[in-house]
Amino acid sequence: MEKIIPFTINDLAKITNHRSGEIKFGEKMITVPKEADPIAFLKTCDAKYVLVGIPEDIGIRANFGRPGAASAWDSAIKSIANIQHNRFCKGSQLVVLGQLNVTEEMKEVEHLDFNDIDDRSKLSQLVEKIDKDVSHIIFNIIKLGKTPIVIGGGHNNAYGNIKGAALAKGKPVNAINFDAHSDFRILEGRHSGNGFSYAFEEGFLKKYFIFGLHENYTSKSVLDIIKKIEDRVRYNTYDSVNIRKEKDFNQEMAQALEFINDDFYGIEIDLDAIPNIACSAMTLSGFSVEQLRQFISFFAKNKNATYLHICEGAPDLGEDKNNHLIGKLIGYLITDFIKSNNQ
Ligand SMILES: N=CN[C@@H](CCC(=O)O)C(=O)O
């Protein structure tokens, strides 16, 4: 866990807006004490959920996307600290472990150009480096019997989550992905568009369901590849559920669960599936925030739910006056997950 910058009790105090008569998450969430070893501390800790930030957008840069997702962690933790601790959800169920230290890597990519073939290869190599750190951290958290809640970052980090979960469980795991894109693109060097195909190819991902693909943004070649492996990779499209109404949202969730529920699974949420959320592949058409909250609540309920990853939100790409909203949304999603998972 050397690559984690711990979130201290002082950090938490600084971002918690105290009000008399109220108790905020920031007053109740657990932090790792200064001199303590994170793994040893987590072992002794009752809280089940471990919050980790990955403030990077290198995978997005390596995918010719718009950087900005590195800012989601800061925005999210500020919102989470100010959620009310009450009978519905308790801050003490969460350990704020901290954020992955990607300072050097983020500095290195500042002047890299996707259009330069050498730079592109450097970007992919840095993504691989981050993959190793992410999988190591996720492995340790799950091995301790805890549930990671990961705030990205780019969707490239699905790879590290899946690998870490598979290594901790000692077998490949499944994943459900709420996303406009498959992220099952060719193995051309790591980036945010191929986290799942790499995890599948390397034997860490067993079964994969993509919920709400956007038909306009899924290539024929990806659809052809998935068709050949439909015993292990399935999807529905946003267009078929919400536009043409050929499929029912709730029935689709039930079918997707049946597909992945034969084993442990990760819940992957790409915020680019939601209209008007500032992110690299921002859209005006997609499932509503309420549908996403119902989705998380539904999939978190099952004992096979192994981790939650929320990614691609980019407050830095949003309007200055309302750049707290992505963090606030992430706060809702995390409490939906905990409320449902903890029953
Ligand atoms: N994680 C996002 N992946 C998408 C991005 C699409 C875009 O930038 O337009 C993908 O590679 O397909």
PDB file of N, CA, C and O in Angstrom, residues 188-223:
ATOM      1  N   GLU A 188      -4.591  -2.936 -28.057  1.00  0.00           N
ATOM      2  CA  GLU A 188      -3.626  -2.149 -28.839  1.00  0.00           C
ATOM      3  C   GLU A 188      -2.694  -1.364 -27.924  1.00  0.00           C
ATOM      4  O   GLU A 188      -2.033  -0.429 -28.350  1.00  0.00           O
ATOM      5  N   GLY A 189      -2.625  -1.749 -26.652  1.00  0.00           N
ATOM      6  CA  GLY A 189      -1.935  -0.946 -25.634  1.00  0.00           C
ATOM      7  C   GLY A 189      -3.015  -0.410 -24.729  1.00  0.00           C
ATOM      8  O   GLY A 189      -4.109  -0.051 -25.184  1.00  0.00           O
ATOM      9  N   ARG A 190      -2.696  -0.339 -23.448  1.00  0.00           N
ATOM     10  CA  ARG A 190      -3.743  -0.024 -22.471  1.00  0.00           C
ATOM     11  C   ARG A 190      -4.234   1.415 -22.567  1.00  0.00           C
ATOM     12  O   ARG A 190      -3.460   2.343 -22.714  1.00  0.00           O
ATOM     13  N   HIS A 191      -5.575   1.546 -22.450  1.00  0.00           N
ATOM     14  CA  HIS A 191      -6.210   2.858 -22.341  1.00  0.00           C
ATOM     15  C   HIS A 191      -7.595   2.671 -21.734  1.00  0.00           C
ATOM     16  O   HIS A 191      -7.966   1.544 -21.343  1.00  0.00           O
ATOM     17  N   SER A 192      -8.371   3.749 -21.687  1.00  0.00           N
ATOM     18  CA  SER A 192      -9.667   3.671 -20.992  1.00  0.00           C
ATOM     19  C   SER A 192     -10.733   2.905 -21.770  1.00  0.00           C
ATOM     20  O   SER A 192     -11.802   2.628 -21.226  1.00  0.00           O
ATOM     21  N   GLY A 193     -10.440   2.559 -23.028  1.00  0.00           N
ATOM     22  CA  GLY A 193     -11.445   1.862 -23.837  1.00  0.00           C
ATOM     23  C   GLY A 193     -11.237   0.358 -23.916  1.00  0.00           C
ATOM     24  O   GLY A 193     -11.945  -0.322 -24.690  1.00  0.00           O
ATOM     25  N   ASN A 194     -10.276  -0.185 -23.160  1.00  0.00           N
ATOM     26  CA  ASN A 194     -10.053  -1.638 -23.284  1.00  0.00           C
ATOM     27  C   ASN A 194      -9.745  -2.332 -21.938  1.00  0.00           C
ATOM     28  O   ASN A 194      -9.157  -3.425 -21.929  1.00  0.00           O
ATOM     29  N   GLY A 195     -10.197  -1.742 -20.842  1.00  0.00           N
ATOM     30  CA  GLY A 195      -9.955  -2.361 -19.531  1.00  0.00           C
ATOM     31  C   GLY A 195     -10.565  -3.748 -19.422  1.00  0.00           C
ATOM     32  O   GLY A 195      -9.984  -4.671 -18.841  1.00  0.00           O
ATOM     33  N   PHE A 196     -11.768  -3.913 -20.000  1.00  0.00           N
ATOM     34  CA  PHE A 196     -12.474  -5.191 -19.852  1.00  0.00           C
ATOM     35  C   PHE A 196     -11.922  -6.241 -20.827  1.00  0.00           C
ATOM     36  O   PHE A 196     -11.834  -7.420 -20.483  1.00  0.00           O
ATOM     37  N   SER A 197     -11.545  -5.810 -22.034  1.00  0.00           N
ATOM     38  CA  SER A 197     -11.006  -6.799 -22.997  1.00  0.00           C
ATOM     39  C   SER A 197      -9.658  -7.325 -22.513  1.00  0.00           C
ATOM     40  O   SER A 197      -9.366  -8.528 -22.641  1.00  0.00           O
ATOM     41  N   TYR A 198      -8.832  -6.454 -21.929  1.00  0.00           N
ATOM     42  CA  TYR A 198      -7.553  -6.928 -21.378  1.00  0.00           C
ATOM     43  C   TYR A 198      -7.802  -7.886 -20.198  1.00  0.00           C
ATOM     44  O   TYR A 198      -7.160  -8.926 -20.091  1.00  0.00           O
ATOM     45  N   ALA A 199      -8.736  -7.522 -19.310  1.00  0.00           N
ATOM     46  CA  ALA A 199      -9.013  -8.379 -18.141  1.00  0.00           C
ATOM     47  C   ALA A 199      -9.559  -9.735 -18.588  1.00  0.00           C
ATOM     48  O   ALA A 199      -9.254 -10.780 -18.000  1.00  0.00           O
ATOM     49  N   PHE A 200     -10.349  -9.725 -19.676  1.00  0.00           N
ATOM     50  CA  PHE A 200     -10.932 -10.959 -20.218  1.00  0.00           C
ATOM     51  C   PHE A 200      -9.826 -11.825 -20.830  1.00  0.00           C
ATOM     52  O   PHE A 200      -9.696 -13.010 -20.534  1.00  0.00           O
ATOM     53  N   GLU A 201      -9.021 -11.193 -21.665  1.00  0.00           N
ATOM     54  CA  GLU A 201      -7.940 -11.898 -22.376  1.00  0.00           C
ATOM     55  C   GLU A 201      -6.952 -12.528 -21.396  1.00  0.00           C
ATOM     56  O   GLU A 201      -6.445 -13.622 -21.614  1.00  0.00           O
ATOM     57  N   GLU A 202      -6.691 -11.836 -20.303  1.00  0.00           N
ATOM     58  CA  GLU A 202      -5.693 -12.328 -19.345  1.00  0.00           C
ATOM     59  C   GLU A 202      -6.294 -13.255 -18.293  1.00  0.00           C
ATOM     60  O   GLU A 202      -5.609 -13.666 -17.354  1.00  0.00           O
ATOM     61  N   GLY A 203      -7.578 -13.564 -18.433  1.00  0.00           N
ATOM     62  CA  GLY A 203      -8.189 -14.594 -17.579  1.00  0.00           C
ATOM     63  C   GLY A 203      -8.661 -14.113 -16.215  1.00  0.00           C
ATOM     64  O   GLY A 203      -8.959 -14.926 -15.344  1.00  0.00           O
ATOM     65  N   PHE A 204      -8.752 -12.798 -16.019  1.00  0.00           N
ATOM     66  CA  PHE A 204      -9.243 -12.293 -14.726  1.00  0.00           C
ATOM     67  C   PHE A 204     -10.767 -12.068 -14.745  1.00  0.00           C
ATOM     68  O   PHE A 204     -11.409 -12.088 -13.707  1.00  0.00           O
ATOM     69  N   LEU A 205     -11.307 -11.843 -15.945  1.00  0.00           N
ATOM     70  CA  LEU A 205     -12.743 -11.564 -16.089  1.00  0.00           C
ATOM     71  C   LEU A 205     -13.417 -12.789 -16.694  1.00  0.00           C
ATOM     72  O   LEU A 205     -13.063 -13.223 -17.793  1.00  0.00           O
ATOM     73  N   LYS A 206     -14.406 -13.335 -15.956  1.00  0.00           N
ATOM     74  CA  LYS A 206     -15.079 -14.543 -16.461  1.00  0.00           C
ATOM     75  C   LYS A 206     -16.306 -14.158 -17.288  1.00  0.00           C
ATOM     76  O   LYS A 206     -16.361 -14.421 -18.466  1.00  0.00           O
ATOM     77  N   LYS A 207     -17.279 -13.514 -16.653  1.00  0.00           N
ATOM     78  CA  LYS A 207     -18.485 -13.111 -17.384  1.00  0.00           C
ATOM     79  C   LYS A 207     -18.679 -11.598 -17.247  1.00  0.00           C
ATOM     80  O   LYS A 207     -18.431 -11.028 -16.181  1.00  0.00           O
ATOM     81  N   TYR A 208     -19.152 -11.000 -18.350  1.00  0.00           N
ATOM     82  CA  TYR A 208     -19.221  -9.538 -18.414  1.00  0.00           C
ATOM     83  C   TYR A 208     -20.552  -9.122 -19.025  1.00  0.00           C
ATOM     84  O   TYR A 208     -20.914  -9.596 -20.097  1.00  0.00           O
ATOM     85  N   PHE A 209     -21.288  -8.264 -18.324  1.00  0.00           N
ATOM     86  CA  PHE A 209     -22.542  -7.731 -18.876  1.00  0.00           C
ATOM     87  C   PHE A 209     -22.433  -6.212 -18.993  1.00  0.00           C
ATOM     88  O   PHE A 209     -22.136  -5.521 -18.016  1.00  0.00           O
ATOM     89  N   ILE A 210     -22.680  -5.700 -20.206  1.00  0.00           N
ATOM     90  CA  ILE A 210     -22.663  -4.237 -20.420  1.00  0.00           C
ATOM     91  C   ILE A 210     -24.119  -3.779 -20.461  1.00  0.00           C
ATOM     92  O   ILE A 210     -24.897  -4.225 -21.314  1.00  0.00           O
ATOM     93  N   PHE A 211     -24.462  -2.892 -19.543  1.00  0.00           N
ATOM     94  CA  PHE A 211     -25.853  -2.450 -19.398  1.00  0.00           C
ATOM     95  C   PHE A 211     -26.013  -1.072 -20.016  1.00  0.00           C
ATOM     96  O   PHE A 211     -25.445  -0.096 -19.539  1.00  0.00           O
ATOM     97  N   GLY A 212     -26.766  -1.010 -21.117  1.00  0.00           N
ATOM     98  CA  GLY A 212     -27.106   0.293 -21.698  1.00  0.00           C
ATOM     99  C   GLY A 212     -26.120   0.847 -22.710  1.00  0.00           C
ATOM    100  O   GLY A 212     -25.940   2.070 -22.802  1.00  0.00           O
ATOM    101  N   LEU A 213     -25.520  -0.042 -23.490  1.00  0.00           N
ATOM    102  CA  LEU A 213     -24.634   0.415 -24.572  1.00  0.00           C
ATOM    103  C   LEU A 213     -25.368   1.416 -25.462  1.00  0.00           C
ATOM    104  O   LEU A 213     -26.552   1.234 -25.744  1.00  0.00           O
ATOM    105  N   HIS A 214     -24.656   2.424 -25.921  1.00  0.00           N
ATOM    106  CA  HIS A 214     -25.255   3.338 -26.894  1.00  0.00           C
ATOM    107  C   HIS A 214     -24.955   2.790 -28.293  1.00  0.00           C
ATOM    108  O   HIS A 214     -23.791   2.599 -28.653  1.00  0.00           O
ATOM    109  N   GLU A 215     -26.028   2.526 -29.040  1.00  0.00           N
ATOM    110  CA  GLU A 215     -25.862   1.867 -30.348  1.00  0.00           C
ATOM    111  C   GLU A 215     -24.986   2.701 -31.283  1.00  0.00           C
ATOM    112  O   GLU A 215     -24.233   2.152 -32.090  1.00  0.00           O
ATOM    113  N   ASN A 216     -25.063   4.018 -31.170  1.00  0.00           N
ATOM    114  CA  ASN A 216     -24.288   4.895 -32.070  1.00  0.00           C
ATOM    115  C   ASN A 216     -22.799   4.886 -31.781  1.00  0.00           C
ATOM    116  O   ASN A 216     -22.003   5.367 -32.582  1.00  0.00           O
ATOM    117  N   TYR A 217     -22.428   4.382 -30.618  1.00  0.00           N
ATOM    118  CA  TYR A 217     -21.012   4.474 -30.235  1.00  0.00           C
ATOM    119  C   TYR A 217     -20.402   3.112 -29.920  1.00  0.00           C
ATOM    120  O   TYR A 217     -19.492   3.006 -29.100  1.00  0.00           O
ATOM    121  N   THR A 218     -20.950   2.087 -30.591  1.00  0.00           N
ATOM    122  CA  THR A 218     -20.362   0.751 -30.446  1.00  0.00           C
ATOM    123  C   THR A 218     -20.051   0.252 -31.850  1.00  0.00           C
ATOM    124  O   THR A 218     -20.943   0.195 -32.710  1.00  0.00           O
ATOM    125  N   SER A 219     -18.792  -0.067 -32.085  1.00  0.00           N
ATOM    126  CA  SER A 219     -18.382  -0.410 -33.449  1.00  0.00           C
ATOM    127  C   SER A 219     -18.865  -1.806 -33.838  1.00  0.00           C
ATOM    128  O   SER A 219     -19.082  -2.672 -32.983  1.00  0.00           O
ATOM    129  N   LYS A 220     -18.980  -2.001 -35.150  1.00  0.00           N
ATOM    130  CA  LYS A 220     -19.377  -3.309 -35.688  1.00  0.00           C
ATOM    131  C   LYS A 220     -18.390  -4.376 -35.222  1.00  0.00           C
ATOM    132  O   LYS A 220     -18.773  -5.488 -34.863  1.00  0.00           O
ATOM    133  N   SER A 221     -17.103  -4.019 -35.228  1.00  0.00           N
ATOM    134  CA  SER A 221     -16.097  -5.037 -34.862  1.00  0.00           C
ATOM    135  C   SER A 221     -16.267  -5.492 -33.408  1.00  0.00           C
ATOM    136  O   SER A 221     -16.167  -6.683 -33.111  1.00  0.00           O
ATOM    137  N   VAL A 222     -16.561  -4.557 -32.502  1.00  0.00           N
ATOM    138  CA  VAL A 222     -16.782  -4.960 -31.100  1.00  0.00           C
ATOM    139  C   VAL A 222     -18.040  -5.831 -31.012  1.00  0.00           C
ATOM    140  O   VAL A 222     -18.041  -6.882 -30.347  1.00  0.00           O
ATOM    141  N   LEU A 223     -19.102  -5.427 -31.725  1.00  0.00           N
ATOM    142  CA  LEU A 223     -20.343  -6.221 -31.695  1.00  0.00           C
ATOM    143  C   LEU A 223     -20.090  -7.629 -32.233  1.00  0.00           C
ATOM    144  O   LEU A 223     -20.592  -8.620 -31.685  1.00  0.00           O
TER     145      LEU A 223
END
